Amino acid sequence: MRQRSVLVGMPSDAELSNQLLSTVWLPRSRPAWLGLFGLASAGTCLFVLAITVTLYQGIGAWGNNIPVGWAFAITNFVWWIGIGHAGTFISAILLLLEQRWRTSINRFAEAMTIFAVIQAGIFPALHLGRPWFAYWLLPYPATMRVWPQFRSALPWDFAAVGTYFTVSLLFWYVGLLPDLAGVRDRAPDRARRILYGTFALGYRGSARQHRHYRLYYGLLAGIATPLVLSVHSIVSTDFAIGLTPGWHSTIFPPFFVAGAIFSGFAMVITLLVPARRAFHLENVVTAKHLDNLAKMALVTGWIVIYSYVIEDFFAWYGGERADLYQFFVARMRGPNSAAFWTQQVCNILVTQLLWLRSVRRSPMALWIIAIFINVGMWCERFSLIVISLEREFLPSTWHGYAPTWVDWGLFAGSGGFFLLLFLLFLRYVPIVPVSEVKELKHELAREEAL
Amino acid sequence: MWSGLLAEFETPEAMMRALEEVHRRGWREIDSFTPYPVRAAEAIVGAGRSPINWILFPIAFGGAGLAFLFQWFCNAYDYPLNVGGRPLDSVLSFIPITFETGVLFAAVSGLLVFLLLSGLPQLYSPIFRAPGFERATIDRFWVGVDERDPAFNRREVERAFRGVGATSIVWAGGES
């Protein structure tokens, strides 16, 4: 019975296919859906507006100013890219570990990854100041005969994020092939059969295709695993190779990776709970899935808490005055310390509610906690970046920071754009990997028979 | 498989029995079509483990090596720039891009190799026109014997399929 709880009941393969593929063609125009879609579109418009203002006026439209040169853009970048990590964790690492509860949520989580990485990529490009020269990061034979500086962290980020996006997209698309073929063969109208059939590339599940398919999919999982760990490690080196108090620490790569997966699991819960309800997925996305997601959030949350403690310990044990001031005065009592305290409450205190079984089994409670974690993780990046820069070594350079409406517009707008992409995904792509769920069901049935 | 005789089964177990039977009777141009991978079938259709990993291995390491050499060429040889007296050929700072490029090469060329090996994209095949075959991606398990098999004999294949309890037997492809 324990194993069975990743799938409720024993629906037939045809029933499962109908339930999970029909989301692609059934009409959906309830007011709630239209409202959400309108909200996402409005957010996207705001995003475009804020980007336009940024391009027109330059980044002077933002609150950034020396010494706080990074602020919102990099906070948003780190936050979005971190969110992506849980998607890869679920789809790749849990696949290698043969975790069955990954099956019905991996498509979902990967879509989240791709859309989050898209948002993440926009911010550093805008932050360049002259985004139309972003191609200077590419090594191309320029007429000036200069090359990018590969000893700097910026080209590392470029390579890491670019590779991460490409590999995530491939992983997602290859996983989709059997289900696209399913829609091709099941959709009621000809237009969809042609459209999805084209994307399915003629896949027909023959044994001669499957043997390559399985191995390539497994290989992608295998290379996505070190990749996902490398991406946030590289992001963390943007900070760790700098000398700024609060950044210059060797714990950053594991600290950032844990934080990324922690925030990503929160975002998976944030998206999964409403979608599960709207599409009546309770039989394939069961209480067991939510329970496991919550446990993962709790575990990674504790790694993050451990990192907080070690950061403070390093500062104290190192005895460097600027570090001591940063960790024990500036963050706690300096300007923008509200972000620090929000981070402490959300990430340390609220997360502890996940110890309770009743909370882990309640979608509503879980959803609210996940929102708190999302907020807390954003505040963590904000206080890490802004408060560190506000209080560098020389008190004569100290300066506060306040965002402008363009900063807020970009942040909220990226959320709107993310939601828009996600809603389009829910509408046009099979949201649960039907083929994998059927395979799982067959495995479960066989085990039960033994 | 382009054209030949197809038989439908309701469970992967029944499909496996049929596949073993046609293999035992000596046909070799055979294939199965299933909604999800049935591993046991892969060995019987005469397709062992996919070589895809051995193809990607040198590509990944080649890509990584290329990235390393390229960074060295740019920053240490062709356009050396002294930044705070740091070494020009700094191996450590070349590692991130070296690794990422290796991964990128493996993943992208992997897709191409996978498509090439499995004969995709192939948007049309006479098999798709076989009545009932659309359930091969939903809930039915099919076995096919290709007519290109030198020992192919439509009547005998049909008899073999009937013997193992096929729920339907259809011909895919041109007239025969």
XYZ file of C-alpha atoms in Angstrom:
626
model
C 0.000 0.000 0.000
C 2.920 2.338 0.729
C 4.201 2.009 -2.815
C 0.762 2.318 -4.292
C 0.200 5.729 -2.840
C 2.116 7.425 -5.664
C -0.872 6.454 -7.810
C -4.434 6.313 -6.518
C -6.686 3.594 -7.887
C -5.859 1.463 -10.898
C -7.142 3.391 -13.884
C -6.750 1.635 -17.236
C -4.116 2.910 -19.650
C -6.831 4.395 -21.841
C -8.447 6.210 -18.921
C -5.102 7.618 -17.844
C -4.324 8.761 -21.363
C -7.693 10.407 -21.744
C -7.453 12.140 -18.392
C -3.935 13.435 -18.823
C -3.799 14.156 -22.538
C -7.218 15.761 -22.877
C -6.018 18.880 -21.034
C -4.493 19.789 -24.376
C -7.741 19.872 -26.325
C -10.597 20.381 -23.881
C -11.905 23.954 -23.938
C -11.117 25.915 -20.810
C -12.634 29.332 -20.483
C -13.852 29.556 -16.915
C -13.694 33.041 -15.366
C -10.950 32.000 -12.944
C -8.778 30.828 -15.808
C -9.397 33.951 -17.866
C -8.737 36.119 -14.819
C -5.420 34.444 -14.147
C -4.470 34.677 -17.795
C -5.390 38.362 -17.820
C -3.272 38.940 -14.736
C -0.304 37.188 -16.332
C -0.730 39.193 -19.529
C -0.908 42.439 -17.553
C 2.274 41.439 -15.714
C 3.969 40.721 -19.025
C 2.949 44.168 -20.313
C 4.436 45.726 -17.190
C 7.626 43.759 -17.833
C 7.833 45.033 -21.399
C 7.171 48.577 -20.211
C 9.874 48.416 -17.534
C 12.355 46.927 -20.020
C 11.520 49.661 -22.508
C 12.105 52.363 -19.900
C 15.391 50.695 -18.972
C 16.529 50.569 -22.571
C 15.440 54.120 -23.276
C 16.775 55.775 -20.140
C 19.613 53.416 -19.286
C 20.012 51.758 -15.918
C 19.880 55.166 -14.293
C 16.173 54.393 -14.191
C 16.997 51.837 -11.493
C 17.906 52.536 -7.890
C 21.414 51.146 -8.445
C 24.226 53.502 -7.654
C 27.777 53.115 -6.370
C 28.450 51.375 -4.046
C 25.292 49.303 -4.624
C 25.808 48.364 -8.256
C 24.064 44.992 -8.283
C 20.812 45.267 -6.339
C 17.529 44.112 -7.898
C 18.822 42.857 -11.218
C 21.239 40.363 -9.696
C 18.864 39.507 -6.840
C 16.214 38.587 -9.395
C 18.735 36.717 -11.502
C 19.929 34.579 -8.599
C 16.382 34.028 -7.347
C 14.987 32.913 -10.707
C 17.883 30.702 -11.609
C 17.736 29.106 -8.175
C 14.081 28.287 -8.674
C 14.979 26.413 -11.809
C 17.230 24.047 -9.904
C 14.490 22.054 -8.224
C 13.083 21.173 -11.640
C 16.336 19.591 -12.721
C 16.740 18.019 -9.302
C 13.366 16.310 -9.653
C 13.747 15.286 -13.269
C 17.416 14.253 -13.298
C 18.705 13.429 -9.824
C 15.537 11.673 -8.667
C 15.502 9.725 -11.948
C 19.007 8.446 -11.293
C 17.982 7.573 -7.742
C 14.939 5.695 -9.105
C 12.494 7.641 -6.989
C 8.988 6.775 -8.113
C 7.384 9.929 -6.814
C 9.277 11.898 -9.424
C 7.295 10.396 -12.293
C 4.109 12.396 -12.352
C 5.610 15.760 -11.424
C 8.792 15.882 -13.493
C 7.259 17.450 -16.617
C 5.816 20.149 -14.474
C 9.020 20.852 -12.644
C 11.073 20.931 -15.828
C 8.706 23.402 -17.442
C 9.130 25.566 -14.360
C 12.908 25.304 -14.777
C 12.863 26.419 -18.378
C 10.578 29.379 -17.739
C 12.519 30.443 -14.632
C 15.813 30.322 -16.527
C 14.285 32.509 -19.236
C 13.451 35.146 -16.601
C 16.883 34.747 -15.042
C 18.653 35.308 -18.338
C 16.922 38.623 -18.972
C 18.268 40.362 -15.846
C 22.043 40.111 -16.323
C 21.554 41.124 -19.958
C 19.703 44.280 -18.894
C 22.226 44.843 -16.135
C 24.988 45.054 -18.733
C 23.732 48.590 -19.247
C 23.990 48.286 -22.998
C 22.202 44.985 -23.622
C 22.527 45.381 -27.378
C 26.202 44.576 -26.880
C 25.443 41.344 -25.018
C 26.949 39.444 -27.937
C 30.353 40.734 -26.839
C 30.277 37.869 -24.365
C 30.506 35.471 -27.272
C 33.977 34.751 -28.580
C 33.706 35.886 -32.171
C 36.517 37.172 -34.402
C 35.959 40.871 -33.833
C 37.531 43.474 -36.105
C 39.265 44.975 -33.049
C 40.942 41.597 -32.461
C 39.910 41.433 -28.818
C 38.519 38.378 -27.067
C 36.210 38.012 -24.046
C 37.979 37.837 -20.701
C 37.398 34.240 -19.595
C 39.069 34.812 -16.240
C 36.078 36.925 -15.236
C 32.903 35.485 -13.725
C 30.596 37.061 -16.311
C 31.530 34.713 -19.191
C 31.251 31.808 -16.723
C 27.684 32.826 -15.984
C 26.971 33.193 -19.651
C 28.266 29.687 -20.374
C 26.557 28.162 -17.335
C 23.137 29.708 -17.900
C 23.244 29.144 -21.649
C 24.181 25.494 -21.251
C 21.668 25.011 -18.475
C 18.851 26.415 -20.567
C 19.770 24.347 -23.621
C 20.141 21.089 -21.701
C 16.907 21.671 -19.747
C 15.040 22.338 -22.969
C 16.423 19.206 -24.618
C 15.664 17.085 -21.573
C 12.120 18.397 -21.472
C 11.530 17.949 -25.183
C 12.952 14.438 -25.346
C 10.789 13.457 -22.370
C 7.798 14.904 -24.190
C 8.196 12.856 -27.372
C 6.060 9.847 -26.302
C 3.297 12.119 -25.039
C 3.334 14.301 -28.141
C 2.913 11.061 -30.085
C 0.042 10.211 -27.730
C -1.697 13.514 -28.485
C -1.098 12.943 -32.200
C -2.896 9.621 -31.949
C -5.646 10.696 -29.581
C -6.577 14.304 -30.387
C -10.094 14.653 -31.807
C -9.287 17.217 -34.481
C -6.994 17.098 -37.478
C -5.243 20.413 -36.808
C -3.925 19.217 -33.462
C -2.960 15.843 -34.875
C -0.832 17.568 -37.495
C 0.662 20.089 -35.055
C 1.547 17.619 -32.309
C 2.448 14.970 -34.851
C 5.032 17.319 -36.317
C 6.571 17.939 -32.917
C 6.474 14.205 -32.161
C 8.803 13.749 -35.177
C 7.102 10.483 -36.094
C 7.924 8.801 -32.807
C 6.060 5.512 -32.538
C 7.511 3.744 -29.549
C 9.195 0.929 -31.398
C 11.723 -1.170 -29.526
C 14.416 -0.014 -31.944
C 13.650 3.607 -30.999
C 13.168 2.890 -27.319
C 16.635 1.487 -26.796
C 18.233 4.747 -27.986
C 15.569 6.829 -26.313
C 16.040 5.284 -22.889
C 19.792 5.594 -22.988
C 19.818 9.165 -24.283
C 17.266 10.213 -21.682
C 19.322 8.562 -18.951
C 22.486 10.197 -20.265
C 20.812 13.587 -20.209
C 19.842 12.939 -16.597
C 23.417 11.914 -15.874
C 24.953 15.060 -17.339
C 22.203 17.332 -16.029
C 23.050 16.241 -12.490
C 26.570 17.718 -12.295
C 25.376 20.536 -14.543
C 22.712 21.710 -12.130
C 25.197 21.649 -9.275
C 27.698 23.567 -11.391
C 25.286 26.316 -12.432
C 24.555 27.728 -9.015
C 28.130 27.066 -7.923
C 29.270 29.271 -10.785
C 26.652 31.876 -9.889
C 27.995 31.806 -6.332
C 31.544 32.421 -7.571
C 30.347 35.754 -8.955
C 30.238 36.656 -5.284
C 32.865 34.441 -3.735
C 35.726 35.610 -5.980
C 34.983 39.199 -4.952
C 36.467 40.662 -1.777
C 33.293 42.313 -0.498
C 32.575 41.478 3.168
C 29.762 38.941 3.265
C 30.669 37.482 -0.140
C 34.227 36.317 0.150
C 33.571 32.846 1.537
C 34.372 29.290 0.511
C 30.995 27.965 1.635
C 29.209 29.797 -1.163
C 28.908 27.069 -3.823
C 27.173 24.445 -1.613
C 25.279 27.188 0.213
C 23.907 28.564 -3.050
C 23.038 25.138 -4.450
C 21.123 24.200 -1.299
C 19.325 27.544 -1.312
C 18.485 27.097 -4.969
C 16.951 23.682 -4.501
C 15.141 24.870 -1.376
C 13.535 27.808 -3.183
C 12.845 25.647 -6.213
C 10.922 23.081 -4.197
C 8.896 25.930 -2.737
C 8.085 27.137 -6.239
C 7.154 23.625 -7.377
C 4.673 23.456 -4.493
C 3.397 26.963 -5.281
C 2.581 25.931 -8.843
C 1.634 22.315 -8.282
C -1.029 22.777 -5.619
C -3.362 25.025 -7.681
C -2.740 23.124 -10.936
C -3.443 19.795 -9.235
C -6.775 21.135 -8.096
C -7.715 22.858 -11.348
C -6.953 19.803 -13.482
C -8.194 17.217 -10.958
C -4.854 15.445 -10.803
C -5.345 14.090 -7.282
C -5.038 10.499 -8.489
C -1.602 10.953 -10.071
C -0.248 13.787 -7.943
C -1.130 12.319 -4.585
C -0.710 13.380 -0.989
C 2.475 11.318 -1.055
C 3.992 13.621 -3.694
C 3.199 16.729 -1.683
C 4.522 15.061 1.443
C 7.827 14.204 -0.251
C 8.184 17.675 -1.746
C 7.659 19.156 1.706
C 10.254 16.826 3.191
C 12.750 17.819 0.522
C 12.069 21.477 1.269
C 12.662 20.770 4.950
C 15.964 18.967 4.315
C 17.336 21.613 1.961
C 16.008 24.271 4.329
C 18.155 22.832 7.078
C 21.221 22.831 4.831
C 20.522 26.514 4.250
C 20.182 27.151 7.994
C 23.456 25.312 8.561
C 25.079 27.585 5.974
C 23.773 30.678 7.781
C 25.384 29.434 10.968
C 28.679 28.660 9.230
C 28.725 32.078 7.549
C 28.385 33.752 10.936
C 30.969 31.402 12.397
C 33.479 32.211 9.637
C 32.982 35.914 10.244
C 33.495 35.510 13.980
C 36.389 33.056 13.736
C 38.101 35.078 10.975
C 37.957 38.136 13.169
C 38.097 40.517 10.188
C 36.494 43.785 11.293
C 34.569 44.405 8.068
C 33.144 40.864 8.175
C 32.186 41.155 11.828
C 30.491 44.451 11.119
C 28.708 43.026 8.071
C 27.267 39.972 9.765
C 26.598 41.222 13.250
C 25.723 44.888 12.759
C 24.844 45.801 9.167
C 22.581 42.854 8.404
C 20.820 42.999 11.746
C 20.466 46.726 12.241
C 21.638 48.518 9.091
C 19.458 50.023 6.350
C 17.338 47.366 4.598
C 17.713 45.049 7.588
C 13.979 44.351 7.201
C 14.940 42.051 4.314
C 17.312 40.199 6.617
C 14.671 39.687 9.281
C 12.050 38.612 6.734
C 14.572 36.063 5.493
C 15.168 34.769 9.018
C 11.463 34.425 9.788
C 10.478 32.835 6.459
C 13.413 30.493 5.947
C 14.189 29.494 9.509
C 10.960 29.695 11.473
C 8.156 29.084 8.964
C 9.973 26.134 7.392
C 9.882 24.287 10.721
C 6.101 23.856 10.336
C 6.955 21.201 7.768
C 7.928 18.855 10.603
C 4.213 18.369 11.221
C 2.676 15.571 9.226
C -0.714 17.259 9.189
C 0.842 20.353 7.577
C 2.629 18.284 4.936
C -0.608 16.560 4.042
C -2.616 19.758 3.736
C -2.255 21.330 0.278
C -3.478 24.714 1.492
C -1.045 24.934 4.420
C 1.770 23.735 2.198
C 0.957 26.322 -0.425
C 1.039 29.170 2.091
C 4.350 27.975 3.553
C 5.782 27.709 0.050
C 4.870 31.341 -0.637
C 6.665 32.341 2.564
C 9.760 30.422 1.471
C 9.708 32.095 -1.946
C 9.605 35.484 -0.256
C 12.261 34.469 2.257
C 14.659 33.260 -0.410
C 14.246 36.432 -2.423
C 15.000 38.452 0.721
C 18.043 36.284 1.378
C 19.538 37.186 -2.000
C 18.556 40.813 -1.527
C 20.232 41.160 1.868
C 23.264 39.212 0.682
C 23.748 41.526 -2.284
C 22.485 44.898 -1.135
C 23.511 44.990 2.519
C 26.989 43.664 1.672
C 27.506 46.396 -0.909
C 26.044 49.097 1.322
C 28.694 48.412 3.940
C 32.065 47.729 2.341
C 35.483 48.244 3.942
C 35.666 52.040 3.954
C 32.950 53.812 5.972
C 33.398 56.853 3.723
C 31.961 54.873 0.793
C 28.911 53.636 2.687
C 25.620 54.426 1.069
C 22.053 53.196 1.268
C 19.902 51.752 -1.481
C 16.246 52.176 -2.472
C 14.608 50.623 -5.524
C 12.590 52.667 -8.037
C 9.279 51.749 -9.652
C 11.218 50.401 -12.638
C 12.993 47.945 -10.330
C 9.704 46.775 -8.890
C 8.148 46.722 -12.356
C 10.876 44.471 -13.682
C 10.579 42.128 -10.720
C 6.771 41.905 -10.731
C 6.757 41.842 -14.525
C 9.099 38.888 -14.672
C 6.669 37.089 -12.363
C 3.846 37.906 -14.777
C 5.818 36.689 -17.767
C 6.730 33.504 -15.921
C 3.083 32.905 -15.059
C 2.065 33.551 -18.660
C 4.523 30.995 -19.980
C 3.433 28.534 -17.338
C -0.251 28.953 -18.141
C 0.479 28.419 -21.826
C 2.351 25.253 -20.868
C -0.623 23.999 -18.836
C -2.847 24.653 -21.803
C -0.828 23.303 -24.716
C 1.462 20.581 -23.404
C 0.589 17.301 -21.637
C 1.370 18.332 -18.056
C 1.919 14.861 -16.629
C 4.210 12.397 -18.439
C 1.498 9.903 -19.335
C 3.822 7.332 -20.822
C 5.929 7.233 -17.659
C 2.868 7.026 -15.418
C 1.604 4.041 -17.423
C 4.949 2.331 -17.079
C 4.903 3.003 -13.344
C 1.393 1.631 -13.097
C 2.438 -1.527 -14.877
C 5.383 -1.937 -12.495
C 3.167 -1.418 -9.466
C 0.604 -3.910 -10.736
C 3.288 -6.512 -11.314
C 4.740 -6.024 -7.848
C 1.325 -6.402 -6.324
C 0.769 -9.642 -8.192
C 3.986 -11.117 -6.794
C 9.910 -0.932 -40.129
C 8.176 0.413 -43.232
C 5.617 -2.182 -44.264
C 4.655 -5.639 -43.135
C 2.230 -7.506 -40.918
C 1.226 -6.091 -37.552
C -0.535 -7.784 -34.642
C -2.146 -6.145 -31.651
C -2.007 -7.372 -28.029
C -3.592 -6.084 -24.880
C -0.746 -6.500 -22.423
C 3.027 -6.252 -22.626
C 3.232 -9.871 -21.437
C 1.102 -11.143 -24.337
C 3.132 -8.973 -26.690
C 6.360 -10.473 -25.353
C 5.068 -14.009 -25.923
C 4.256 -13.120 -29.525
C 7.631 -11.480 -30.057
C 9.418 -14.533 -28.694
C 7.314 -16.759 -30.910
C 8.051 -14.902 -34.170
C 11.706 -14.771 -33.217
C 11.738 -18.501 -32.483
C 10.234 -19.183 -35.889
C 13.156 -17.459 -37.520
C 11.981 -14.013 -38.535
C 14.561 -11.344 -37.773
C 13.177 -8.095 -39.264
C 10.814 -7.676 -36.339
C 9.877 -4.811 -34.070
C 7.492 -3.999 -31.270
C 5.486 -0.810 -30.745
C 4.504 0.026 -27.203
C 3.163 2.993 -25.208
C 6.179 2.825 -22.904
C 9.564 1.079 -23.123
C 9.413 -2.702 -22.611
C 13.039 -3.553 -22.018
C 12.834 -7.263 -22.670
C 11.647 -6.579 -26.218
C 14.795 -4.688 -27.155
C 17.060 -7.726 -26.913
C 14.721 -9.925 -28.957
C 14.312 -7.549 -31.889
C 18.049 -7.911 -32.329
C 18.974 -4.499 -31.057
C 21.373 -4.695 -28.156
C 22.356 -1.866 -25.903
C 22.394 1.464 -27.670
C 25.911 2.679 -28.540
C 24.887 6.285 -27.961
C 27.023 6.745 -24.843
C 30.190 5.608 -26.609
C 29.483 8.041 -29.425
C 28.913 10.932 -27.029
C 31.884 10.225 -24.775
C 34.571 11.490 -27.201
C 32.333 14.372 -28.309
C 31.914 15.578 -24.726
C 35.606 15.391 -23.951
C 36.499 16.850 -27.336
C 34.187 19.781 -26.678
C 35.662 20.336 -23.246
C 39.213 20.156 -24.594
C 38.343 22.544 -27.389
C 36.848 25.014 -24.916
C 39.954 24.879 -22.752
C 42.325 25.398 -25.655
C 40.186 28.196 -26.996
C 40.184 30.059 -23.685
C 43.919 29.633 -23.464
C 44.305 30.907 -27.042
C 42.151 33.985 -26.377
C 43.403 35.053 -22.972
C 46.957 33.790 -22.817
C 48.143 33.813 -26.423
C 46.224 35.996 -28.879
C 45.112 38.812 -26.595
C 46.986 38.679 -23.290
C 45.624 41.220 -20.840
C 47.247 41.774 -17.484
C 44.516 41.988 -14.851
C 46.028 42.746 -11.454
C 49.088 40.631 -12.213
C 47.108 37.398 -12.306
C 48.540 34.567 -14.424
C 47.408 34.708 -18.054
C 47.032 30.952 -18.479
C 45.018 30.506 -15.296
C 43.880 26.896 -15.448
C 41.482 27.238 -12.527
C 39.498 30.063 -14.057
C 39.151 28.170 -17.339
C 37.512 25.165 -15.644
C 33.891 26.396 -15.453
C 33.561 27.072 -19.184
C 35.479 23.899 -20.022
C 32.974 21.825 -18.076
C 29.906 23.651 -19.386
C 31.031 23.293 -22.988
C 31.618 19.570 -22.552
C 28.079 19.189 -21.241
C 26.666 21.318 -24.032
C 28.438 19.329 -26.734
C 27.255 16.027 -25.254
C 23.628 17.113 -24.905
C 23.202 18.760 -28.301
C 25.092 16.182 -30.324
C 23.242 13.546 -28.281
C 19.944 14.750 -29.700
C 21.292 14.563 -33.241
C 22.792 11.115 -32.689
C 19.584 9.893 -31.061
C 17.477 11.132 -33.975
C 19.889 9.658 -36.492
C 20.051 6.243 -34.830
C 16.308 5.948 -34.339
C 15.453 7.130 -37.845
C 13.667 10.304 -36.816
C 12.170 12.600 -37.849
C 9.995 10.453 -40.051
C 6.598 12.077 -40.085
C 4.988 9.546 -42.379
C 5.095 5.800 -42.333
C 2.556 3.356 -43.797
C 2.337 1.852 -40.301
C 0.406 4.910 -39.128
C -2.368 4.010 -41.567
C -2.847 0.521 -40.136
C -6.347 0.435 -38.577
C -6.131 0.594 -34.788
C -2.419 1.350 -34.725
C -3.082 4.760 -33.163
C -3.522 2.930 -29.877
C 0.133 1.880 -29.913
C 0.931 5.088 -28.040
C -2.060 4.735 -25.728
C -2.835 1.257 -24.422
C -2.073 -1.430 -27.017
C 1.092 -3.403 -27.650
C 1.983 -4.239 -31.238
C 4.371 -6.652 -32.873
C 5.401 -6.245 -36.483
C 7.217 -8.464 -38.979
C 8.709 -6.524 -41.859
C 8.074 -7.825 -45.350
C 11.734 -7.209 -46.178
C 12.611 -10.204 -44.017
C 13.928 -12.845 -46.451
C 11.861 -15.521 -44.729
C 8.719 -13.389 -44.778
C 5.579 -15.242 -45.707
C 2.403 -13.388 -44.961
C 0.264 -16.432 -44.360
C 2.734 -18.045 -41.988
C 3.272 -14.885 -39.998
C -0.470 -14.494 -39.713
C -0.803 -18.041 -38.443
C 1.945 -17.432 -35.874
C 0.208 -14.298 -34.631
C -3.122 -16.082 -34.403
C -1.482 -18.852 -32.432
C -0.356 -16.482 -29.681
C -3.732 -14.789 -29.396
C -3.456 -11.501 -31.273
C -6.599 -9.388 -30.840
C -6.215 -8.043 -34.344
C -3.893 -8.604 -37.288
C -3.465 -5.916 -39.925
C -1.337 -5.269 -42.964
C 0.648 -2.036 -43.165
C 2.031 -0.665 -46.397
C 1.302 -1.207 -50.067
C -0.565 -4.072 -51.692
C 0.855 -7.530 -51.179
